[in-house]
mmCIF file of C-alpha atoms in Angstrom:
data_model
loop_
_atom_site.group_PDB
_atom_site.id
_atom_site.type_symbol
_atom_site.label_atom_id
_atom_site.label_comp_id
_atom_site.label_asym_id
_atom_site.label_seq_id
_atom_site.Cartn_x
_atom_site.Cartn_y
_atom_site.Cartn_z
ATOM 1 C CA MET A 1 54.137 0.284 -11.169
ATOM 2 C CA ALA A 2 52.950 2.133 -14.261
ATOM 3 C CA THR A 3 49.471 2.245 -12.726
ATOM 4 C CA ILE A 4 50.798 3.879 -9.571
ATOM 5 C CA ASN A 5 52.710 6.513 -11.597
ATOM 6 C CA ASN A 6 49.594 7.260 -13.674
ATOM 7 C CA GLN A 7 47.551 7.693 -10.489
ATOM 8 C CA ASP A 8 50.192 10.051 -9.078
ATOM 9 C CA ASN A 9 50.142 12.079 -12.302
ATOM 10 C CA ASN A 10 46.333 12.255 -12.219
ATOM 11 C CA ASN A 11 46.397 13.395 -8.569
ATOM 12 C CA ASN A 12 48.965 16.078 -9.388
ATOM 13 C CA ARG A 13 46.819 17.321 -12.303
ATOM 14 C CA GLN A 14 43.738 17.484 -10.034
ATOM 15 C CA ILE A 15 45.641 19.417 -7.395
ATOM 16 C CA ASN A 16 46.971 21.836 -10.034
ATOM 17 C CA ASN A 17 43.487 22.259 -11.521
ATOM 18 C CA VAL A 18 42.013 23.088 -8.102
ATOM 19 C CA ALA A 19 44.812 25.532 -7.352
ATOM 20 C CA SER A 20 44.392 27.316 -10.683
ATOM 21 C CA SER A 21 40.577 27.229 -10.780
ATOM 22 C CA LYS A 22 38.560 30.389 -11.306
ATOM 23 C CA HIS A 23 37.348 30.295 -7.695
ATOM 24 C CA PRO A 24 39.741 32.380 -5.622
ATOM 25 C CA LEU A 25 40.704 30.998 -2.275
ATOM 26 C CA GLN A 26 39.532 33.028 0.689
ATOM 27 C CA SER A 27 42.411 34.973 2.195
ATOM 28 C CA ALA A 28 43.636 34.109 5.670
ATOM 29 C CA LYS A 29 42.887 37.681 6.769
ATOM 30 C CA SER A 30 39.171 37.425 5.903
ATOM 31 C CA ILE A 31 38.933 34.022 7.568
ATOM 32 C CA ASP A 32 40.459 35.492 10.728
ATOM 33 C CA THR A 33 38.077 38.453 10.621
ATOM 34 C CA GLN A 34 35.106 36.121 10.334
ATOM 35 C CA SER A 35 36.369 34.114 13.301
ATOM 36 C CA VAL A 36 36.784 37.278 15.350
ATOM 37 C CA LEU A 37 33.287 38.455 14.448
ATOM 38 C CA LYS A 38 31.773 35.106 15.412
ATOM 39 C CA ARG A 39 33.673 35.044 18.677
ATOM 40 C CA LEU A 40 32.614 38.580 19.621
ATOM 41 C CA GLN A 41 28.991 37.908 18.676
ATOM 42 C CA ALA A 42 28.990 34.765 20.824
ATOM 43 C CA GLU A 43 30.487 36.640 23.784
ATOM 44 C CA LEU A 44 27.936 39.430 23.455
ATOM 45 C CA MET A 45 25.082 36.929 23.315
ATOM 46 C CA SER A 46 26.451 35.085 26.332
ATOM 47 C CA LEU A 47 26.595 38.294 28.370
ATOM 48 C CA MET A 48 23.109 39.329 27.292
ATOM 49 C CA MET A 49 21.520 35.956 27.989
ATOM 50 C CA GLY A 50 23.051 34.975 31.276
ATOM 51 C CA GLY A 51 25.732 37.324 32.372
ATOM 52 C CA ASP A 52 27.054 37.379 35.876
ATOM 53 C CA PRO A 53 25.490 39.830 38.330
ATOM 54 C CA GLY A 54 27.005 43.281 38.266
ATOM 55 C CA ILE A 55 28.650 43.083 34.828
ATOM 56 C CA TYR A 56 27.090 44.281 31.603
ATOM 57 C CA ALA A 57 28.314 45.083 28.110
ATOM 58 C CA PHE A 58 26.817 46.245 24.840
ATOM 59 C CA LEU A 59 27.975 47.467 21.451
ATOM 60 C CA GLU A 60 28.871 51.080 20.924
ATOM 61 C CA GLU A 61 26.930 52.328 17.900
ATOM 62 C CA ASP A 62 26.688 48.913 16.217
ATOM 63 C CA ASN A 63 30.476 48.508 16.031
ATOM 64 C CA ILE A 64 31.357 44.945 17.025
ATOM 65 C CA PHE A 65 34.920 46.028 17.870
ATOM 66 C CA CYS A 66 33.901 48.858 20.256
ATOM 67 C CA TRP A 67 31.829 48.114 23.356
ATOM 68 C CA LYS A 68 30.693 49.874 26.480
ATOM 69 C CA GLY A 69 30.702 47.985 29.739
ATOM 70 C CA THR A 70 29.287 48.568 33.188
ATOM 71 C CA ILE A 71 30.410 47.146 36.491
ATOM 72 C CA THR A 72 28.280 47.606 39.573
ATOM 73 C CA GLU A 73 30.167 46.784 42.683
ATOM 74 C CA SER A 74 28.835 44.145 45.016
ATOM 75 C CA LYS A 75 27.998 44.430 48.675
ATOM 76 C CA ASP A 76 30.599 44.352 51.391
ATOM 77 C CA THR A 77 33.259 46.130 49.338
ATOM 78 C CA VAL A 78 34.427 49.718 49.620
ATOM 79 C CA PHE A 79 32.898 50.320 46.181
ATOM 80 C CA GLU A 80 29.432 49.048 47.194
ATOM 81 C CA GLY A 81 26.713 50.954 45.395
ATOM 82 C CA THR A 82 29.001 52.441 42.763
ATOM 83 C CA GLU A 83 28.628 51.948 39.043
ATOM 84 C CA TYR A 84 31.576 52.168 36.696
ATOM 85 C CA LYS A 85 31.451 52.695 32.940
ATOM 86 C CA LEU A 86 34.165 51.155 30.801
ATOM 87 C CA SER A 87 35.170 51.405 27.163
ATOM 88 C CA LEU A 88 36.372 48.245 25.450
ATOM 89 C CA SER A 89 38.171 48.168 22.133
ATOM 90 C CA PHE A 90 38.854 44.788 20.536
ATOM 91 C CA PRO A 91 41.773 44.319 18.132
ATOM 92 C CA THR A 92 41.186 42.637 14.794
ATOM 93 C CA ASP A 93 43.307 39.706 15.971
ATOM 94 C CA TYR A 94 41.211 39.110 19.122
ATOM 95 C CA PRO A 95 41.315 36.723 21.031
ATOM 96 C CA PHE A 96 45.038 36.354 20.366
ATOM 97 C CA LYS A 97 45.575 39.861 21.711
ATOM 98 C CA PRO A 98 43.652 41.392 24.619
ATOM 99 C CA PRO A 99 41.119 44.190 24.256
ATOM 100 C CA LYS A 100 41.966 47.676 25.439
ATOM 101 C CA VAL A 101 39.818 48.381 28.495
ATOM 102 C CA LYS A 102 39.572 51.772 30.192
ATOM 103 C CA PHE A 103 37.423 53.270 32.894
ATOM 104 C CA GLU A 104 35.209 56.047 31.561
ATOM 105 C CA THR A 105 34.086 56.774 35.128
ATOM 106 C CA GLY A 106 36.708 58.005 37.544
ATOM 107 C CA CYS A 107 37.996 55.261 39.798
ATOM 108 C CA PHE A 108 40.030 55.755 42.957
ATOM 109 C CA HIS A 109 42.165 52.620 42.889
ATOM 110 C CA PRO A 110 45.936 52.046 42.765
ATOM 111 C CA ASN A 111 45.579 49.885 39.646
ATOM 112 C CA VAL A 112 43.741 52.603 37.703
ATOM 113 C CA ASP A 113 45.493 55.766 36.579
ATOM 114 C CA ILE A 114 43.919 59.201 36.129
ATOM 115 C CA TYR A 115 43.192 58.408 32.469
ATOM 116 C CA GLY A 116 41.232 55.268 33.330
ATOM 117 C CA THR A 117 43.938 52.866 32.177
ATOM 118 C CA ILE A 118 43.791 49.611 34.109
ATOM 119 C CA CYS A 119 46.877 47.779 35.302
ATOM 120 C CA LEU A 120 45.723 44.168 35.296
ATOM 121 C CA ASP A 121 47.988 41.283 34.299
ATOM 122 C CA ILE A 122 45.369 39.478 32.183
ATOM 123 C CA LEU A 123 44.997 42.591 30.038
ATOM 124 C CA GLN A 124 48.729 42.634 29.428
ATOM 125 C CA ASP A 125 51.430 39.976 29.697
ATOM 126 C CA LYS A 126 49.225 37.241 31.225
ATOM 127 C CA TRP A 127 46.596 37.383 28.466
ATOM 128 C CA SER A 128 45.269 34.089 27.127
ATOM 129 C CA SER A 129 42.992 33.520 24.155
ATOM 130 C CA ALA A 130 40.918 31.317 26.482
ATOM 131 C CA TYR A 131 39.733 34.463 28.314
ATOM 132 C CA ASP A 132 36.513 36.137 27.292
ATOM 133 C CA LEU A 133 34.771 39.374 28.146
ATOM 134 C CA SER A 134 32.982 37.882 31.145
ATOM 135 C CA ILE A 135 36.318 36.874 32.657
ATOM 136 C CA ILE A 136 37.746 40.331 31.965
ATOM 137 C CA LEU A 137 34.825 42.145 33.594
ATOM 138 C CA LEU A 138 34.737 39.764 36.554
ATOM 139 C CA SER A 139 38.486 40.234 37.028
ATOM 140 C CA ILE A 140 38.067 44.002 37.083
ATOM 141 C CA GLN A 141 35.156 43.641 39.503
ATOM 142 C CA SER A 142 37.333 41.446 41.739
ATOM 143 C CA LEU A 143 40.179 43.939 41.497
ATOM 144 C CA LEU A 144 37.867 46.641 42.807
ATOM 145 C CA GLY A 145 36.620 44.391 45.600
ATOM 146 C CA ALA A 146 40.061 43.543 46.946
ATOM 147 C CA ALA A 147 40.776 44.756 50.479
ATOM 148 C CA LEU A 148 43.794 46.953 49.810
ATOM 149 C CA TRP A 149 43.801 49.201 52.842
ATOM 150 C CA GLU A 150 43.995 48.347 56.474
ATOM 151 C CA ASN A 151 41.246 50.847 57.273
ATOM 152 C CA GLN A 152 38.524 49.866 54.815
ATOM 153 C CA GLU A 153 35.974 52.265 56.298
ATOM 154 C CA GLU A 154 38.257 55.248 55.731
ATOM 155 C CA TYR A 155 38.858 54.119 52.153
ATOM 156 C CA ARG A 156 35.095 53.718 51.594
ATOM 157 C CA LYS A 157 34.576 57.308 52.739
ATOM 158 C CA MET A 158 37.200 58.501 50.250
ATOM 159 C CA VAL A 159 35.514 56.606 47.403
ATOM 160 C CA GLU A 160 32.107 58.020 48.344
ATOM 161 C CA LYS A 161 33.487 61.532 48.583
ATOM 162 C CA LEU A 162 35.198 61.359 45.205
ATOM 163 C CA TYR A 163 32.864 59.315 43.040
ATOM 164 C CA LYS A 164 29.345 58.891 44.339
ATOM 165 C CA PRO A 165 26.865 61.279 42.752
ATOM 166 C CA ALA A 166 25.330 63.856 45.061
ATOM 167 C CA ALA A 167 21.784 63.033 46.127
#
C-alpha cells in the first residue's frame, strides 16, 4: 500500500511539474484559429482542384477569411448564361458558424434582397459544421435554378432585361 501511495505522489508531482513548466500551453483560441485556417485552406484547394461545374471561389487579396465566388448558371434554367459574383466572409469560429454570403451582382430572385443578402436556410438556422463552401455554392446555384414561376419564359425575359450585359 505504501508503494501505491508513493506512485500516486510521484504522478502528482509529475503532473504539477508539467503544468508549471516554462513551456506555455497553447491557448484554445490559437488552436481554434489554426483549425479554421486549415479547414479553409483545404476547402479552397478542393474547389481549385476539382470543383463542381459552374462554381468557383478564390481569396480576396490573400485574406483567408474573405473570398470572392462566382456562380455561372446551368442550362435549362431561367438564369442560363448569367454569371453571378458573390462575396464570402468567414467568421473566426467557422465551421461552427456559417459564412456571410452576399451577391455582388444584382440578382432578380425572391430569396435575394436588393442588397444582395441571401435568404437560404443553410446560411442561417439550418447551418451545420459538416457543410463546406462547395455545398454552399451548389445550394445557391440550385436556389437560382428552381422553377418558381408558372411562366418560366416570361421570368427568363425579365432576368435577361435586368441583368444580362448589353452586347
